[in-house]
Coordinates of C-alpha atoms in Angstrom, one line a residue:
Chain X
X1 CA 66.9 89.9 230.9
X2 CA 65.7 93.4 231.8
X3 CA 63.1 94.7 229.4
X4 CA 62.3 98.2 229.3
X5 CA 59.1 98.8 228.4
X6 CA 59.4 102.3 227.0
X7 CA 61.4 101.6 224.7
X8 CA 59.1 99.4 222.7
X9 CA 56.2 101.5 223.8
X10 CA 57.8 104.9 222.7
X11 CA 58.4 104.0 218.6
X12 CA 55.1 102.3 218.8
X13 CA 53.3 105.6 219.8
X14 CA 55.5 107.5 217.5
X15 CA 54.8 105.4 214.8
X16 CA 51.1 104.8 214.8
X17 CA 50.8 108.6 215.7
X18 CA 52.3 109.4 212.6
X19 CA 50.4 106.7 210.7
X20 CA 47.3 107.9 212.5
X21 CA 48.0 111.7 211.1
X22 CA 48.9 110.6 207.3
X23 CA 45.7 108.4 207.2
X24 CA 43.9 111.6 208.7
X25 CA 45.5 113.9 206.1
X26 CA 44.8 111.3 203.5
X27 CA 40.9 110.9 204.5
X28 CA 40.6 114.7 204.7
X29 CA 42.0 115.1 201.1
X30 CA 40.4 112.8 199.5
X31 CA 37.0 114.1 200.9
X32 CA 37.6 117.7 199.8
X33 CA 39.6 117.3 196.3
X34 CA 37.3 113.9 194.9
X35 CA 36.4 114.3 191.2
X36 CA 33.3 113.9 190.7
X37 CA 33.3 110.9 187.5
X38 CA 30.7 111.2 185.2
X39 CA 28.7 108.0 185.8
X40 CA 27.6 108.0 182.0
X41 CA 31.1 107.9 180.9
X42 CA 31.5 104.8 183.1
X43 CA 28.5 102.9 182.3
X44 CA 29.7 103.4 178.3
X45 CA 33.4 102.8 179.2
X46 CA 32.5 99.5 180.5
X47 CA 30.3 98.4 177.0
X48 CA 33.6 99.3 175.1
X49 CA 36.1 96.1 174.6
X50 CA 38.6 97.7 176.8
X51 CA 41.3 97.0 173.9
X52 CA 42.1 100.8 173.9
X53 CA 43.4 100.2 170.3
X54 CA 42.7 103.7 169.0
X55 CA 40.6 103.4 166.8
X56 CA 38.0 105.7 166.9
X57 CA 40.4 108.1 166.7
X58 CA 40.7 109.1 170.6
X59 CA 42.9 108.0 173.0
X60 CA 41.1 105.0 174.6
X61 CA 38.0 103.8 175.6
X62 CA 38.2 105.9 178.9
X63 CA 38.4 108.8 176.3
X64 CA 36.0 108.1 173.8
X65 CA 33.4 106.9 176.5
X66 CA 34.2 110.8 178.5
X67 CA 33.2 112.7 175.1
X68 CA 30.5 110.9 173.9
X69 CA 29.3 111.6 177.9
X70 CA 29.7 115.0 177.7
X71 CA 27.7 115.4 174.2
X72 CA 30.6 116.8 172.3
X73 CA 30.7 113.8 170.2
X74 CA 27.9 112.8 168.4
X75 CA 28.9 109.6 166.5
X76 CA 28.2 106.6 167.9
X77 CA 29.9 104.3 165.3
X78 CA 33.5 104.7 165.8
X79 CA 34.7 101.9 167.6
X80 CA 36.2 100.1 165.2
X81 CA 36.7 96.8 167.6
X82 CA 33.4 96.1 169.1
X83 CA 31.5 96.9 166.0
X84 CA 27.8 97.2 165.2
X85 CA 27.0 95.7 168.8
X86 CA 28.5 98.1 170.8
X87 CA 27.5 101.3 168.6
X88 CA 24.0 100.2 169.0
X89 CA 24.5 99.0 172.8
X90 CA 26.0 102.4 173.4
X91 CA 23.2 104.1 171.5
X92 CA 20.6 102.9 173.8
X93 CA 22.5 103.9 176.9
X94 CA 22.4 107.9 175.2
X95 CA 18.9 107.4 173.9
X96 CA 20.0 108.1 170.4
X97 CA 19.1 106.2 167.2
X98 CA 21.9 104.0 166.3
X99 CA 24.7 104.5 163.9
X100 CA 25.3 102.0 161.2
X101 CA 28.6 100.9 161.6
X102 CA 30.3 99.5 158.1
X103 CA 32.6 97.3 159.7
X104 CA 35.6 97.4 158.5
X105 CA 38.7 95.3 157.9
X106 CA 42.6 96.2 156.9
X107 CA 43.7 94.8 153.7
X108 CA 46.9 94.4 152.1
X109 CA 47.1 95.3 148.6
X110 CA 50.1 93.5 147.6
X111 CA 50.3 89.8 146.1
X112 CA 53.8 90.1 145.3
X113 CA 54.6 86.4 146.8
X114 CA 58.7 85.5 146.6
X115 CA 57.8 83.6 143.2
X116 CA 56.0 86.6 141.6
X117 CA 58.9 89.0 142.3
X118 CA 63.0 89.0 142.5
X119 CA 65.6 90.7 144.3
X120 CA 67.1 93.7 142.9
X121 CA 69.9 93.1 145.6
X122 CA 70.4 90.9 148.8
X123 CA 69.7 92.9 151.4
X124 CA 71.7 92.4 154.5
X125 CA 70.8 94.8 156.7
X126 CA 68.8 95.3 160.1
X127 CA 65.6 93.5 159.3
X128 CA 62.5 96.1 159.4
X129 CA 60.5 97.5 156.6
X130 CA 61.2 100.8 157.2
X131 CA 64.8 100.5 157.4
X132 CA 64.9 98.2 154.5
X133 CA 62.7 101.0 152.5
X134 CA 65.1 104.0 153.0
X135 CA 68.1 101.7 150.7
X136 CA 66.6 102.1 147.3
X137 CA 63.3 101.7 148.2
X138 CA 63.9 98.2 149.2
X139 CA 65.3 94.9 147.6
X140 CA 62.3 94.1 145.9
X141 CA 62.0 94.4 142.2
X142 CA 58.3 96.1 142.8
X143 CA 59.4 98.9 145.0
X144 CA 55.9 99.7 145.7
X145 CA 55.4 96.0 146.8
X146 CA 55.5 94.6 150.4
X147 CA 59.1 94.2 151.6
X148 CA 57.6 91.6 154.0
X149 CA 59.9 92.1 157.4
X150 CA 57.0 92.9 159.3
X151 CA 56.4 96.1 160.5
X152 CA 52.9 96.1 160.5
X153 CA 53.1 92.4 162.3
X154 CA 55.0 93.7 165.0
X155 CA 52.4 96.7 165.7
X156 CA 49.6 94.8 165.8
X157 CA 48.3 93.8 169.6
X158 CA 45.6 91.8 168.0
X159 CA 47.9 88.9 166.1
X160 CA 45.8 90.3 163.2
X161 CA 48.8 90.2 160.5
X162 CA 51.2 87.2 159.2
X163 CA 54.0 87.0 156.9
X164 CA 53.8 84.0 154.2
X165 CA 55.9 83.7 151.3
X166 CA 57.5 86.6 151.5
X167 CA 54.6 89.4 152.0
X168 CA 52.2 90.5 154.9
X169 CA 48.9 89.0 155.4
X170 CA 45.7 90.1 157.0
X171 CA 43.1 87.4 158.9
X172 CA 40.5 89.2 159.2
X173 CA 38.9 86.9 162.3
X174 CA 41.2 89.1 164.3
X175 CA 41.5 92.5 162.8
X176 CA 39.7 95.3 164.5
X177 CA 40.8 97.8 162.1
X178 CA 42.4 99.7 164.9
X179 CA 44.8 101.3 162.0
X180 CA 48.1 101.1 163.6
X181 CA 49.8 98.7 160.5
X182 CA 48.1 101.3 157.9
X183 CA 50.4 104.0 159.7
X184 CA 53.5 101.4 160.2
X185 CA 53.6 100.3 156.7
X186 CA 56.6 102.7 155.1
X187 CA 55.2 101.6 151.9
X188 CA 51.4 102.4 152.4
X189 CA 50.0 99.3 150.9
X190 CA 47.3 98.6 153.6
X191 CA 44.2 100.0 153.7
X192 CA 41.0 99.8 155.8
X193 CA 38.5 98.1 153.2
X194 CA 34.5 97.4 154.3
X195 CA 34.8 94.1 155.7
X196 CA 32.6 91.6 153.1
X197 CA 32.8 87.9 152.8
X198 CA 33.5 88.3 148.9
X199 CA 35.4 91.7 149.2
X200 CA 36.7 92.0 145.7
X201 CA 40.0 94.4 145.5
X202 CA 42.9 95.1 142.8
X203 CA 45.5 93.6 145.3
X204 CA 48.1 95.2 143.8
X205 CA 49.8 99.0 144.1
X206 CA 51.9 99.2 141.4
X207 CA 51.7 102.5 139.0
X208 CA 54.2 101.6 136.7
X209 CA 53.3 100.9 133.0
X210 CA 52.2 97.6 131.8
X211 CA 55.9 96.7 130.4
X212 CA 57.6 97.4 133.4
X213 CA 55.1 96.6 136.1
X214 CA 55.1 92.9 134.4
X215 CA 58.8 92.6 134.4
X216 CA 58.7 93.7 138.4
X217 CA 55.5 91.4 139.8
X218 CA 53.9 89.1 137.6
X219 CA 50.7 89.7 139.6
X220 CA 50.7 93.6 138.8
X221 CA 47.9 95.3 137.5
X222 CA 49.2 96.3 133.9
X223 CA 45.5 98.9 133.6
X224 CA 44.3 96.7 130.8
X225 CA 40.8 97.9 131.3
X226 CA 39.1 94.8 130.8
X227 CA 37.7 94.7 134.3
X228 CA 36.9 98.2 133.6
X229 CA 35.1 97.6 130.8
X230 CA 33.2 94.5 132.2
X231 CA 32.0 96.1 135.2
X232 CA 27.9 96.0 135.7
X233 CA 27.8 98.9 138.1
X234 CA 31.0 100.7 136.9
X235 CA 32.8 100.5 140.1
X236 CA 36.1 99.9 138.5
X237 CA 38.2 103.2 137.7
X238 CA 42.0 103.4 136.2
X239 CA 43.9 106.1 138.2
X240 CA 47.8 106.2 137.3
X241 CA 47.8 102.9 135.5
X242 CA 46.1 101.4 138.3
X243 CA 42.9 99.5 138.6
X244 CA 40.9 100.6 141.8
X245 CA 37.6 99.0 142.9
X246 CA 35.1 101.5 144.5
X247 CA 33.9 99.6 147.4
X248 CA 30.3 101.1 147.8
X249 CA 29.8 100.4 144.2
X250 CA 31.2 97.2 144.1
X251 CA 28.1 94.4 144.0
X252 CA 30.9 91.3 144.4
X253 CA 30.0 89.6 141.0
X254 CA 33.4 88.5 140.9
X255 CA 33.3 89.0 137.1
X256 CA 36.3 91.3 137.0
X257 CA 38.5 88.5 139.2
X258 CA 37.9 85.9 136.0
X259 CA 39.1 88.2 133.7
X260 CA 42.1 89.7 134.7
X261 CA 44.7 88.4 132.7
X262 CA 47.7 89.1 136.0
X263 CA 44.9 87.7 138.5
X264 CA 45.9 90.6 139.8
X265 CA 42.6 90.9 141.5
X266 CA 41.6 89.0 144.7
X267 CA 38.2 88.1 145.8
X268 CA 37.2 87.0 149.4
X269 CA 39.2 87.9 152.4
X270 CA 41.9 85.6 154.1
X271 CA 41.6 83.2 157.5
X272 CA 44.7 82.5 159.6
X273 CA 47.8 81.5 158.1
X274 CA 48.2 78.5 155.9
X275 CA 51.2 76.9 158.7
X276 CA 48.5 76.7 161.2
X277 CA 46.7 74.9 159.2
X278 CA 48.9 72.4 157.8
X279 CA 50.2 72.1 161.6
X280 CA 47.1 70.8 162.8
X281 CA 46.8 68.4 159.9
X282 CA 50.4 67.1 161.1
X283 CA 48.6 66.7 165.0
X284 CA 45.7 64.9 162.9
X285 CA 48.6 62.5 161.4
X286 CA 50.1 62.1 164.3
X287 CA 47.0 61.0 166.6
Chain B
X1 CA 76.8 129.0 195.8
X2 CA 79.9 126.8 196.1
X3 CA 77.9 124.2 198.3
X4 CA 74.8 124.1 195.9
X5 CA 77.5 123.5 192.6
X6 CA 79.1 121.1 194.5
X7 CA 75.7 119.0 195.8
X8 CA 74.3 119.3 192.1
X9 CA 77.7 118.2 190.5
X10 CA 77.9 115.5 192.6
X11 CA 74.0 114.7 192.7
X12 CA 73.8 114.9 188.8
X13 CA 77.2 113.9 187.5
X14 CA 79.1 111.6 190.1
X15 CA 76.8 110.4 192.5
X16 CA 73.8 109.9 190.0
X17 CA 71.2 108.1 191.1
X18 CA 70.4 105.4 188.9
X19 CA 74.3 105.2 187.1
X20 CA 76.5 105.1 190.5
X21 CA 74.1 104.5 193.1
X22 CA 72.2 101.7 191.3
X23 CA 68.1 103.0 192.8
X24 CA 65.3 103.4 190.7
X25 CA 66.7 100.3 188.3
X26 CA 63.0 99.2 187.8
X27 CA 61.3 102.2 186.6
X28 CA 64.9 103.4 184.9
X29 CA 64.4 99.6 182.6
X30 CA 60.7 99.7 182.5
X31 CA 59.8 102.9 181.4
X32 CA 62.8 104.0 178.8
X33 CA 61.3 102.7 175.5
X34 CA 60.2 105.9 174.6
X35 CA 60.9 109.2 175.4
X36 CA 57.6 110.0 176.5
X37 CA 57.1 107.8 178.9
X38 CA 60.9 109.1 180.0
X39 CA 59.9 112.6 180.4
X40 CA 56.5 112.0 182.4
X41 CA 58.2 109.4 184.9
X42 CA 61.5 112.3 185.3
X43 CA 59.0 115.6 186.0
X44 CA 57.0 113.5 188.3
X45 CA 60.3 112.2 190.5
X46 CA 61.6 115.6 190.4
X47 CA 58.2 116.7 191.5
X48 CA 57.8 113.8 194.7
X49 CA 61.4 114.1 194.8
X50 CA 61.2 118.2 196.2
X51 CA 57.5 117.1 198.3
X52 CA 58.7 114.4 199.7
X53 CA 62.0 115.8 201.2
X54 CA 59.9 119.3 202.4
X55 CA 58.4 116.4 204.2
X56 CA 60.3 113.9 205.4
X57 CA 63.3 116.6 206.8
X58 CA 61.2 118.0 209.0
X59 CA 59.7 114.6 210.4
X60 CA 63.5 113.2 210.9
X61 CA 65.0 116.4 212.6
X62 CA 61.8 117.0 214.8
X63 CA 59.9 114.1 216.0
X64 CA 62.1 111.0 215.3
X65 CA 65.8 112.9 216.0
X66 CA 64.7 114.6 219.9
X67 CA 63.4 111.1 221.2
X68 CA 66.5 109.1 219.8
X69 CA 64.2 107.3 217.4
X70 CA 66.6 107.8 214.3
X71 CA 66.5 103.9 213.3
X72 CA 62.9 103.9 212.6
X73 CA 63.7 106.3 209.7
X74 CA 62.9 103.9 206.8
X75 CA 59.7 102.3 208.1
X76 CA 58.4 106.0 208.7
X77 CA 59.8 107.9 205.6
X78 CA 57.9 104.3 203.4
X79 CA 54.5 105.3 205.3
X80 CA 54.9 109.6 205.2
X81 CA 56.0 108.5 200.8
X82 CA 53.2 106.8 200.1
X83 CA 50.7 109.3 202.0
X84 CA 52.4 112.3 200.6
X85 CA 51.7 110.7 196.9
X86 CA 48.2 109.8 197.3
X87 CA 47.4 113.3 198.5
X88 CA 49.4 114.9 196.3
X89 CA 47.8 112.3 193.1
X90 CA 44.0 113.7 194.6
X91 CA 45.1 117.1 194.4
X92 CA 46.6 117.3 191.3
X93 CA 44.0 115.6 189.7
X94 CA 41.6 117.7 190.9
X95 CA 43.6 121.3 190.7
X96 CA 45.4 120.7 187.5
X97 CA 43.7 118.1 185.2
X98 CA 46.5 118.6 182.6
X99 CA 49.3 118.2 184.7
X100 CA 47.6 115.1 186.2
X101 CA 47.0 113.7 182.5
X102 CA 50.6 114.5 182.3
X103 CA 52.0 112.4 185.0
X104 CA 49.1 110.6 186.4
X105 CA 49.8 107.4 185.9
X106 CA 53.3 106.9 186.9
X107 CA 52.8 108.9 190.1
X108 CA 51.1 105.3 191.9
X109 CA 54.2 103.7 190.4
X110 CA 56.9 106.3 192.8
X111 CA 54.8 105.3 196.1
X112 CA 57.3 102.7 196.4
X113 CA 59.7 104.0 193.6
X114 CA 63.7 103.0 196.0
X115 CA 65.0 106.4 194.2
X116 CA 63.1 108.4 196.6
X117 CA 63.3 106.7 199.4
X118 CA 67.1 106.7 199.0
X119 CA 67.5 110.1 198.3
X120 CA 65.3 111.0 201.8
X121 CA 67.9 108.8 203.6
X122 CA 70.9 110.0 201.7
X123 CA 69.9 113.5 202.9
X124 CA 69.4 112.8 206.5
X125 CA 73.0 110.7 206.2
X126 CA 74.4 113.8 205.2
X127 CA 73.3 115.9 207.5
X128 CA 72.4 118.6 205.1
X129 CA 70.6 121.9 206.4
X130 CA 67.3 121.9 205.3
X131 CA 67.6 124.1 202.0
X132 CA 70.7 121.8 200.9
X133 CA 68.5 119.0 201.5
X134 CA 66.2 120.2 198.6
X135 CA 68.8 120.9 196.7
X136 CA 69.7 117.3 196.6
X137 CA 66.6 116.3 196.2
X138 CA 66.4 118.5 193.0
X139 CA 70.1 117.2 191.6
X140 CA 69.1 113.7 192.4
X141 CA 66.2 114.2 190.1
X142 CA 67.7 115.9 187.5
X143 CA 70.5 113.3 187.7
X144 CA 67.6 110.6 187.3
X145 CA 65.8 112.4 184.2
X146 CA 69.7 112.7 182.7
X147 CA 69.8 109.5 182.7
X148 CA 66.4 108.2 182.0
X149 CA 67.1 110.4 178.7
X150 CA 70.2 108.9 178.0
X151 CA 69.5 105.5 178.1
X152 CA 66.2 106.0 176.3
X153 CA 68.1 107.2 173.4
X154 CA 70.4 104.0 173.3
X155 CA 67.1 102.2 173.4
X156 CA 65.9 103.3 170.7
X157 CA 69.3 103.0 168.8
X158 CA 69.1 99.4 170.1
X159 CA 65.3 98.6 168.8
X160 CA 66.7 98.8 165.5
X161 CA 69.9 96.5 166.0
X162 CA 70.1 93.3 165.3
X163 CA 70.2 91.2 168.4
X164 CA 71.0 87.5 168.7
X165 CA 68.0 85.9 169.7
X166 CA 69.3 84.8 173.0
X167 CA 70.0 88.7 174.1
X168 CA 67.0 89.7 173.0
X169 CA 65.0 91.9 175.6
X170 CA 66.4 92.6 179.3
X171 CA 70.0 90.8 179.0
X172 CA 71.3 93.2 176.0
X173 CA 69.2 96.2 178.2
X174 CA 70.8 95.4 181.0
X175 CA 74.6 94.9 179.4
X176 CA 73.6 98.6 177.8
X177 CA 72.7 100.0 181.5
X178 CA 76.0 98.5 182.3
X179 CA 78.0 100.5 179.8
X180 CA 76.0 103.1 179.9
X181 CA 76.8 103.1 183.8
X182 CA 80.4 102.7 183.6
X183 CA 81.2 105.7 181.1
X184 CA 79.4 107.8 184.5
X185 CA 82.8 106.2 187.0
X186 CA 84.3 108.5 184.5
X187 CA 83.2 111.5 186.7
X188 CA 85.0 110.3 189.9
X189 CA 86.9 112.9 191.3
X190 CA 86.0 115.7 189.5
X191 CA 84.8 117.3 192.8
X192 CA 88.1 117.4 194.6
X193 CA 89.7 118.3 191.3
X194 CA 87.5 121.3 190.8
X195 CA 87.0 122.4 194.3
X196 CA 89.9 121.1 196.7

């Protein structure tokens, strides 16, 4: 067989002289168009979690690490996710004092369990929160109560939240109070509280009157103003028949929790949710 | 004027590029969840789209046509892509930050996006002139944004549906890309219907 040799040595030549003139043209642009990364903003990028949750309030790490660089933010403290380390880590890289963080934690402020509350009417329809909120403000008898389909679970990238019995759930071990179920929840009952081992919170956000709120949730707060009145440091205020804990005040006595007749108020925050736990015990049985 | 309604017609409407000719399918699936992501992806294939063609036309009709090397078409117009959107990714980023911010990070994802490539070879197929080629290249990616827009707005109808577990995710997106892709054979013919 006769093998010309131009014609492998012709697309050969044409091909790696093309090759040869984009890897020029690349080379050449790359040399005179380079930006110029500001090598603080990577050293503070890389102390950041990485989790690019949000929650200080910019964009990402990338973001918050570029601005804090260039000086035109000054706080130190706002990544929610890495916390006290990481403010003070990042603090020492700037040569600033550090900023406490008050690490906080979302919270749910809803007990209203299936056996607290009843259906007004089954609801049938497509099964999100939000959805379920815009027919009559939900099925639940509490319509300020958690409808418990799990919009703020499915937001959450850090398998923070859990639905049990019929309402959402935070475990704190994983929250980094990135914010994004506060904004999901159509009914606005989570808030981001200081995270503390005995946190002590009205979990409840009913403002109807005693009569009604009882028939509704029989964990409501009916504003009986007994914690009020028990309170040492007076961090317990009634606004729109609704008990609400101050949390700088609060000291965590836990006097108000014994007292409230609805046990409408919750002290300590929750751990993972109670399947896991009875799961493992069935893997203990069954070893 | 006749020529560029009927290349945009048929480059929006009949031919489109993801509904009829089936390219693009990955960033078309991955990147319609939201419209945001839709619109960043669509300005910057529309962008590469009119680049790449001022490109690859000339390369085709001057150095590959005269020395008969026409079949090495798609090995060179994958290398002259992929340069084209690294330079084009440095200088953006460094002339126009908010563009860049803009589209930044799906323009690494059209280095070896099939849309473009297709279209580059569709236009060489052709044998358009050189200012019909860019006019393809421009229908093609409005026909792309039409229906990255369209099936993003079924997405989100569908997010809120309530699936059977076993369709959940890419068989019920897929099945929707389908439909979605059939109502488009409706278009068939228009062209010799409107202009023969």
């Amino acid at each position: 067989m006769f093998l010309e040799i131009n014609a492998i040595l012709i697309p050969a030549a044409v091909g790696a002289g093309i090759a040869l003139v984009c890897g020029v043209i690349i080379i050449l642009v790359f040399r005179f168009f380079s930006v110029e990364v500001d090598p603080l903003a990577e050293t503070l990028e890389n102390i950041f979690p990485g989790a690019n949750c949000g929650g200080c309030g910019y964009s990402g790490c990338a973001a918050y690490a570029a601005v804090l660089a260039d000086g035109t933010e000054k706080n130190t403290g706002l990544c929610t996710a890495g916390g006290q380390d990481v403010a003070s880590a990042i603090a020492t890289e700037l040569g600033v004092a550090a900023e406490t963080v008050v690490p906080v934690v979302a919270n749910v402020f809803c007990q209203g369990t299936c056996d607290k509350t009843h259906e007004r009417y089954h609801y049938t329809g497509t099964p999100h929160c939000a959805s379920a909120s815009g027919l009559f403000s939900g099925p639940n008898s509490c319509t300020y109560g958690c409808l418990g389909f799990g919009d703020c679970v499915s937001v959450c990238e850090f398998n923070a939240l859990y639905i049990e019995d019929g309402i959402a759930k935070v475990n704190h071990n994983n929250c980094v109070a990135c914010g994004k179920c506060v904004a999901a929840c159509p009914k606005h009952l989570i808030r981001l509280i200081p995270k503390h081992e005995l946190a002590t919170n009205v979990t409840c956000s009913n403002h109807w009157p005693a009569r009604v709120a009882m028939k509704a949730c029989k964990a409501a707060c009916i504003a009986c103003r007994r914690c009020v009145k028990e309170c040492p440091v007076d961090a317990i205020t009634i606004e729109d028949n609704l008990a609400v804990i101050d949390q700088m005040k609060c000291i965590h006595c836990g006097k108000c929790v014994s007292l409230c007749p609805t046990k409408a108020i919750r002290q300590g925050l929750l751990d993972g949710p109670k399947i896991e736990a009875l799961q493992k015990e069935k893997e203990a049985e069954a070893s | 004027m006749k020529t560029f309604l009927i290349i945009m017609l048929s480059m929006v409407l009949i031919d489109n590029l993801v509904l009829s000719r089936f390219l693009g399918i990955c960033s078309f699936l991955g990147l319609t969840k939201s419209l945001k992501n839709a619109m960043g992806m669509s300005i910057a294939v529309i962008f590469v789209m009119l680049v790449a063609t001022a490109v690859t036309y000339p390369i085709y009709w001057n150095i590959l046509e005269p020395v008969n090397l026409g079949y090495l078409q798609t090995v060179v117009f994958i290398l002259v892509i992929a340069a084209v959107v690294q330079v084009l990714e440095a200088i953006i980023r460094k002339t126009f930050p908010p563009l860049y911010e803009a589209m930044g990070i799906y323009l690494p994802l059209i280095t070896t996006n099939c849309a473009i490539l297709g279209v580059m070879l569709i236009n060489i197929q052709e044998i358009y002139n050189f200012s019909n080629a860019m006019m393809s290249s421009l229908g093609a990616g409005v026909g792309y944004t039409l229906a990255m827009f369209l099936f993003t707005g079924v997405r989100e109808k569908m997010e809120k549906a309530d699936i059977p577990p076993f369709m959940e995710g890419l068989p019920s997106t897929l099945m929707a890309a389908s439909i979605v892709s059939v109502s488009f054979m409706g278009f068939k013919g228009v062209i010799e219907n409107l202009f023969g």
